[in-house]
PDB file of C-alpha atoms and ligand atoms in Angstrom:
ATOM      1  CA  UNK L 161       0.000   0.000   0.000  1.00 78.00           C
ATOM      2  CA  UNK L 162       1.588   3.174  -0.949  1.00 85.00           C
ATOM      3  CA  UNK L 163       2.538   6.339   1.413  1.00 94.00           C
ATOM      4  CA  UNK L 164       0.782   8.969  -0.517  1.00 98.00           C
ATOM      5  CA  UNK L 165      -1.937  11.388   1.336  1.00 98.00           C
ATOM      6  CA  UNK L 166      -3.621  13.985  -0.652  1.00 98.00           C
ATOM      7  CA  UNK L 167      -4.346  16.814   1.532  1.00 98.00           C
ATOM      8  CA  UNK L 168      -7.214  18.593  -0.317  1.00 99.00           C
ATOM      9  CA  UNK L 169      -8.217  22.279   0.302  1.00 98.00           C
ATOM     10  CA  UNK L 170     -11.296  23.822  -0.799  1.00 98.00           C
ATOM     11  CA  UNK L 171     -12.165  27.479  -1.808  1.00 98.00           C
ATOM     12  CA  UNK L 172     -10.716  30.945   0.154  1.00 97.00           C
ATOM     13  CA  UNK L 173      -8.696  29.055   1.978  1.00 98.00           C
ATOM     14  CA  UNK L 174      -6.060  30.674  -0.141  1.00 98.00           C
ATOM     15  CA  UNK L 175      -6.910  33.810   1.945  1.00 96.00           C
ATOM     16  CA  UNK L 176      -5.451  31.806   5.035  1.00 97.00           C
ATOM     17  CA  UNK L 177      -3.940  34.165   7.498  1.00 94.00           C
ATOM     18  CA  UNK L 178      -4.304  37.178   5.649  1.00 93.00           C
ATOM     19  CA  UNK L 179      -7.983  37.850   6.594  1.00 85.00           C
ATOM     20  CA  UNK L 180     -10.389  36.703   9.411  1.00 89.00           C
ATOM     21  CA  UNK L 181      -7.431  35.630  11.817  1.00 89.00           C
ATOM     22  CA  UNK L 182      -9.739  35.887  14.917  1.00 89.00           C
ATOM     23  CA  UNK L 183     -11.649  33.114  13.101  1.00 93.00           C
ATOM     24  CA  UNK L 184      -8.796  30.948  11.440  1.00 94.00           C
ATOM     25  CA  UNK L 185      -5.685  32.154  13.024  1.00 87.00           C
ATOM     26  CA  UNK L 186      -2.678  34.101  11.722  1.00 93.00           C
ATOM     27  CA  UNK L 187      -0.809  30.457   9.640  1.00 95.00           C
ATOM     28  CA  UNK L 188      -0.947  31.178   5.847  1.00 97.00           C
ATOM     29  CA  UNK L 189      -1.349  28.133   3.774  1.00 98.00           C
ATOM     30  CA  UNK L 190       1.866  27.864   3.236  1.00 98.00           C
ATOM     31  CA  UNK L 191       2.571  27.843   6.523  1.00 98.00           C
ATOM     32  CA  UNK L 192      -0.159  24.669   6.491  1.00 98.00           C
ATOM     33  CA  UNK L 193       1.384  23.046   4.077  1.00 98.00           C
ATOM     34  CA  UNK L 194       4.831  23.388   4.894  1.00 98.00           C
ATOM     35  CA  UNK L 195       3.254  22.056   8.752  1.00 98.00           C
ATOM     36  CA  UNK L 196       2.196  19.045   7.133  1.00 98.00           C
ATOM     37  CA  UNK L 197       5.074  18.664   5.124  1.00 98.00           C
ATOM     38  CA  UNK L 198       7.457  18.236   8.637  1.00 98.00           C
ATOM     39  CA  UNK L 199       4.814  15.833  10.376  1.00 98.00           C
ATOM     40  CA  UNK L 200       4.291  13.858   6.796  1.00 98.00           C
ATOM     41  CA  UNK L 201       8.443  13.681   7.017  1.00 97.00           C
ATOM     42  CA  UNK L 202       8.775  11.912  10.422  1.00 97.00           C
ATOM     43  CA  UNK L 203       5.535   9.663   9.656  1.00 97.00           C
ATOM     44  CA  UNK L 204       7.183   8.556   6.087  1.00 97.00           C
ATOM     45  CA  UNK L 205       4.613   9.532   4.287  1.00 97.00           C
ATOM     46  CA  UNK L 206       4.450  11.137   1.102  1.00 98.00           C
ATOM     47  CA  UNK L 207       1.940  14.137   0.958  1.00 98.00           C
ATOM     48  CA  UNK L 208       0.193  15.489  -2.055  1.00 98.00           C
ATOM     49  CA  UNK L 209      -1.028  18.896  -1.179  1.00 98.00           C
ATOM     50  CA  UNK L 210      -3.622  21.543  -3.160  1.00 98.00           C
ATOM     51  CA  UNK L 211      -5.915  23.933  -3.220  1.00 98.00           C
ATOM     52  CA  UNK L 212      -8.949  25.332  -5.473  1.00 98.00           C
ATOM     53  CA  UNK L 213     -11.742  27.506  -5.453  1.00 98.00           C
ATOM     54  CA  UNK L 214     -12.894  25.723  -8.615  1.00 98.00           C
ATOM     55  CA  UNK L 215     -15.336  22.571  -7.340  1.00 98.00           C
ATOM     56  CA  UNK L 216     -14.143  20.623 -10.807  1.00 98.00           C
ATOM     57  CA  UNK L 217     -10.327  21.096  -9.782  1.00 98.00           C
ATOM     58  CA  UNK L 218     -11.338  19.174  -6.480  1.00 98.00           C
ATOM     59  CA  UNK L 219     -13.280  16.522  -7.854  1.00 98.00           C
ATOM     60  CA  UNK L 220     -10.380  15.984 -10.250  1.00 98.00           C
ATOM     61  CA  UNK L 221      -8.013  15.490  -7.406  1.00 98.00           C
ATOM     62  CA  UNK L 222     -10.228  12.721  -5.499  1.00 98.00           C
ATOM     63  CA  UNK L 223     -10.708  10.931  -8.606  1.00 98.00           C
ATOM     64  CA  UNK L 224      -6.372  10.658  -9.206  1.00 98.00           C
ATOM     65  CA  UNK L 225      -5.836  10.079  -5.522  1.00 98.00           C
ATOM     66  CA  UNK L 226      -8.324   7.017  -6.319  1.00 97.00           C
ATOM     67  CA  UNK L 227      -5.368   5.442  -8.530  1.00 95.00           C
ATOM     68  CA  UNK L 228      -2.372   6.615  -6.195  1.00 96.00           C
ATOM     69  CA  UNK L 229      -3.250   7.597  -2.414  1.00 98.00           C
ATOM     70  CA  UNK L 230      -3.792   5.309   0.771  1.00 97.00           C
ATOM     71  CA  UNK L 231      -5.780   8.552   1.929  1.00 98.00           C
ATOM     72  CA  UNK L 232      -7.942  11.713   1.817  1.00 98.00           C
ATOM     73  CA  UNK L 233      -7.327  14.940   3.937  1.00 98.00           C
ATOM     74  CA  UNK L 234      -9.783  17.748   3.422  1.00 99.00           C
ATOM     75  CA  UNK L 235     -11.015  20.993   4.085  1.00 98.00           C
ATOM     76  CA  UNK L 236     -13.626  21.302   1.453  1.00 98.00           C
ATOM     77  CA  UNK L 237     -14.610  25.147   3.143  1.00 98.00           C
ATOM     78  CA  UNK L 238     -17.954  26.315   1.785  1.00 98.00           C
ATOM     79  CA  UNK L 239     -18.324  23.336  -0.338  1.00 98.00           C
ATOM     80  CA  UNK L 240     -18.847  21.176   3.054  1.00 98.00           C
ATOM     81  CA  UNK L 241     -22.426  22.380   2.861  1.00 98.00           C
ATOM     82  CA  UNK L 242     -22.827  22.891  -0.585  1.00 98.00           C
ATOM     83  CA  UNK L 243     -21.412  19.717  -2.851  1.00 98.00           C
ATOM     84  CA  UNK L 244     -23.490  16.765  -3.603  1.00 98.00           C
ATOM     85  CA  UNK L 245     -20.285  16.118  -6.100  1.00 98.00           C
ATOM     86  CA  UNK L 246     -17.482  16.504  -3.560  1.00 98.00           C
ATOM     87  CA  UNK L 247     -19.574  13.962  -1.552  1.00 98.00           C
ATOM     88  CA  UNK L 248     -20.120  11.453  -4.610  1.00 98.00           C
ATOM     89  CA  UNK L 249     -16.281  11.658  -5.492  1.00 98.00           C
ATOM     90  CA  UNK L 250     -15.358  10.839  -2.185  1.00 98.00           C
ATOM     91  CA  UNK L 251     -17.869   8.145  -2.087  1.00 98.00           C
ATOM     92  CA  UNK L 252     -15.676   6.560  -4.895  1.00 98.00           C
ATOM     93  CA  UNK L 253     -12.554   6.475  -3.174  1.00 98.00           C
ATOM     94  CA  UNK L 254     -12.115   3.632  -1.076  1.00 97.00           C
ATOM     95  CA  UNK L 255      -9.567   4.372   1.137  1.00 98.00           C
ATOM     96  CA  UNK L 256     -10.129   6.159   4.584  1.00 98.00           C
ATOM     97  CA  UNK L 257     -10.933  10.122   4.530  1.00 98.00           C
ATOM     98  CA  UNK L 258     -10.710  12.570   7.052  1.00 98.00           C
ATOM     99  CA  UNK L 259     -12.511  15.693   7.087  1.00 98.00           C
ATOM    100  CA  UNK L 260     -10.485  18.639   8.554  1.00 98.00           C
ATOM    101  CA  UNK L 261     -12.305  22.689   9.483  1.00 98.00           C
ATOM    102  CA  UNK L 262      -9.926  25.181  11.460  1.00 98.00           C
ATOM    103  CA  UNK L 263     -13.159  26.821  13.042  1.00 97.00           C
ATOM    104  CA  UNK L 264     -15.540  24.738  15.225  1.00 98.00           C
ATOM    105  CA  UNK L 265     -18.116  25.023  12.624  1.00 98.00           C
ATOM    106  CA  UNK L 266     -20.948  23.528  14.892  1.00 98.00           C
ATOM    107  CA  UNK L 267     -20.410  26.928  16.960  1.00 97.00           C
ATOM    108  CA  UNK L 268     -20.740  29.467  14.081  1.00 97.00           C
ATOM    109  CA  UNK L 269     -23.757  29.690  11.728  1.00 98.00           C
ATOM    110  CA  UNK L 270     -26.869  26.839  11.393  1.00 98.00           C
ATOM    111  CA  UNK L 271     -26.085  26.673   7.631  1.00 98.00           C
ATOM    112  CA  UNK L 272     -22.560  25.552   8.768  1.00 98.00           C
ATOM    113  CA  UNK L 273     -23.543  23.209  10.867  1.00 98.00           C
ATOM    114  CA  UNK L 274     -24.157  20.409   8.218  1.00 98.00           C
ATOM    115  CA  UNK L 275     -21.877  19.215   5.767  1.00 98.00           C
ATOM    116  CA  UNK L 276     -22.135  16.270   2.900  1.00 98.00           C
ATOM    117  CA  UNK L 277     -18.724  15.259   3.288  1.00 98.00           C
ATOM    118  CA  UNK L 278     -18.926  14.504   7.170  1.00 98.00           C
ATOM    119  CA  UNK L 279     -21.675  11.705   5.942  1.00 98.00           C
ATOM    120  CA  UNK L 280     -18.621  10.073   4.077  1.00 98.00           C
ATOM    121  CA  UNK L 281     -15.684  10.849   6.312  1.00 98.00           C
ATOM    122  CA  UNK L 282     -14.063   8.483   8.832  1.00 98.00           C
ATOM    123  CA  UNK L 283     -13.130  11.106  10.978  1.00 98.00           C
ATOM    124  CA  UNK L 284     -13.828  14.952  11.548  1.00 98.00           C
ATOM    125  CA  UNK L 285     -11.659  17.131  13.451  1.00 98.00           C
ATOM    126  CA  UNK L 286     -13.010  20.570  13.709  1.00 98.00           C
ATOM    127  CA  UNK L 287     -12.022  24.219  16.059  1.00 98.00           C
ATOM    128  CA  UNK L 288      -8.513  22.447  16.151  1.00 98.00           C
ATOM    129  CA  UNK L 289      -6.959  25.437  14.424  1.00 97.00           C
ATOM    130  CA  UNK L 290      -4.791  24.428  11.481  1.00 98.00           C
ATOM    131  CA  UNK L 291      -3.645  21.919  14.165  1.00 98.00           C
ATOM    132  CA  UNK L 292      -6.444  19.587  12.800  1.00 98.00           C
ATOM    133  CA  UNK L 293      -4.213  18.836   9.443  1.00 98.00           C
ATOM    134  CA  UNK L 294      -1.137  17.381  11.364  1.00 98.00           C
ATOM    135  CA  UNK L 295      -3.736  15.320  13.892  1.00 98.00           C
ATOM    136  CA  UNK L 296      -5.184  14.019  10.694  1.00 98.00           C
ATOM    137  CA  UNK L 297      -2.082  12.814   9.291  1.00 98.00           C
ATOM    138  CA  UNK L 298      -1.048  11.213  12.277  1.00 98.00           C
ATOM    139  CA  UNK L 299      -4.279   9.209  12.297  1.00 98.00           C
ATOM    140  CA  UNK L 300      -4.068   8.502   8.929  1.00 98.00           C
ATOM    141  CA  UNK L 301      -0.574   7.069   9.441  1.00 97.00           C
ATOM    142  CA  UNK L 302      -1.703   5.145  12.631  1.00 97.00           C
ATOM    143  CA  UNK L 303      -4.688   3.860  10.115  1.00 96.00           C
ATOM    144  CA  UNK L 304      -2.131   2.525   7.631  1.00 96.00           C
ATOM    145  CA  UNK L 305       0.445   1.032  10.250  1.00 94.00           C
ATOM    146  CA  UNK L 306      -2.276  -1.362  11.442  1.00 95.00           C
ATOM    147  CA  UNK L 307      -3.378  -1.771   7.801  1.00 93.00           C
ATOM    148  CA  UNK L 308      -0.127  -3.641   6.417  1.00 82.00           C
TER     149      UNK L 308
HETATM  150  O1  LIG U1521     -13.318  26.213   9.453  1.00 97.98           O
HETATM  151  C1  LIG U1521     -13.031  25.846   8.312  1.00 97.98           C
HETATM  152  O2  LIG U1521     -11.964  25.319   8.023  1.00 97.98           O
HETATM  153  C2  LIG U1521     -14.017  26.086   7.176  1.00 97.98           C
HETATM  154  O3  LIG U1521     -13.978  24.953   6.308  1.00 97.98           O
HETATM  155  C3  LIG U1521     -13.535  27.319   6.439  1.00 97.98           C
HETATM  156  C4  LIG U1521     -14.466  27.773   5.330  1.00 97.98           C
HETATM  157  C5  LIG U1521     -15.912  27.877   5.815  1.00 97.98           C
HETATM  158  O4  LIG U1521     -16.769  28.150   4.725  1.00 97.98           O
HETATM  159  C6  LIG U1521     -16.362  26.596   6.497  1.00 97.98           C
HETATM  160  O5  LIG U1521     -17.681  26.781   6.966  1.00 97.98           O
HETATM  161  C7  LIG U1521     -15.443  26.262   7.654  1.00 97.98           C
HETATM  162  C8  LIG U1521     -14.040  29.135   4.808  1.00 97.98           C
HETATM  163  C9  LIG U1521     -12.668  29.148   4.236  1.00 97.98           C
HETATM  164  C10 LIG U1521     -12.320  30.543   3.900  1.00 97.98           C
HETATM  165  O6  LIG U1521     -11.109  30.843   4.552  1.00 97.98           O
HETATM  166  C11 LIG U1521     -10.781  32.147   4.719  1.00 97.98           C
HETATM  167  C12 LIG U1521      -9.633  32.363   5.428  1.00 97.98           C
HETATM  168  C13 LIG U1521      -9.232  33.644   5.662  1.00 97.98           C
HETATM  169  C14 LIG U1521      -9.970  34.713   5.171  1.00 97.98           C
HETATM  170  C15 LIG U1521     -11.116  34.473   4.450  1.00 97.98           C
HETATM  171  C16 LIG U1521     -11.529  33.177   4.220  1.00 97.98           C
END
């Protein structure tokens, strides 16, 4: 089973740390990214990591970490609540997903409070800050050490 996680971000989370930080915090993506990248490093695994505001791009991702990953971060952002086709990607992908939002979303507004990709994901983590990427990883990599 390969190494590879795709860590999937959805749309304005480009704007990471630039706006909003009393809501998401002061990290950039890049500063995300490059987070993951140092826990991915000691875990040996191989991370794939991206970020659209374009629904398609996403969907496109999913369906090529179907022929290459062992797993699924994302943040899908506003398409949480929104996607029927985020949801029936990741319903097509067989390996274990984990759904990651830096704000507690069950605090802030009702239309927040649902999302279509929590009815496919493993696990949630939510209101960990950008935190919640490198505890996904590590349960991702605990997933595939008791997998082989
Ligand atoms: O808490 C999260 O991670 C969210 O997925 C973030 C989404 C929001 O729509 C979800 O309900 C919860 C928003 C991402 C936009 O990120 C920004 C960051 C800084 C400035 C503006 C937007």
């Amino acid at each position: 089973m390969s190494r590879l996680i795709f860590v999937l971000n959805g749309p304005n989370l480009n704007l990471l740390g630039k706006r909003q930080p009393h809501i998401y915090g002061r990290d950039t993506l890049a500063d995300v990214e490059a987070q993951c990248r140092s826990e991915a490093g000691g875990l040996g695994i191989d991370i794939r990591f991206h970020q659209s505001n374009r629904e398609y791009e996403i969907i496109d991702w999913i369906h090529e970490a179907r022929e290459t990953a062992s797993g699924i971060i994302i943040n899908p952002a506003a398409f949480s609540h929104t996607s029927v086709a985020i949801l029936d990607a990741l319903n097509a992908f067989d390996q274990p997903v984990i759904e990651v939002h830096i704000s507690n979303i069950h605090k802030r507004e009702a239309f927040r409070h649902h999302s279509y990709v929590s009815t496919r994901a493993d696990g949630v983590i939510a209101g960990f800050g950008t935190q919640g990427y490198t505890l996904a990883l590590r349960r991702l990599a605990r997933l595939l050490d008791a997998a082989t």
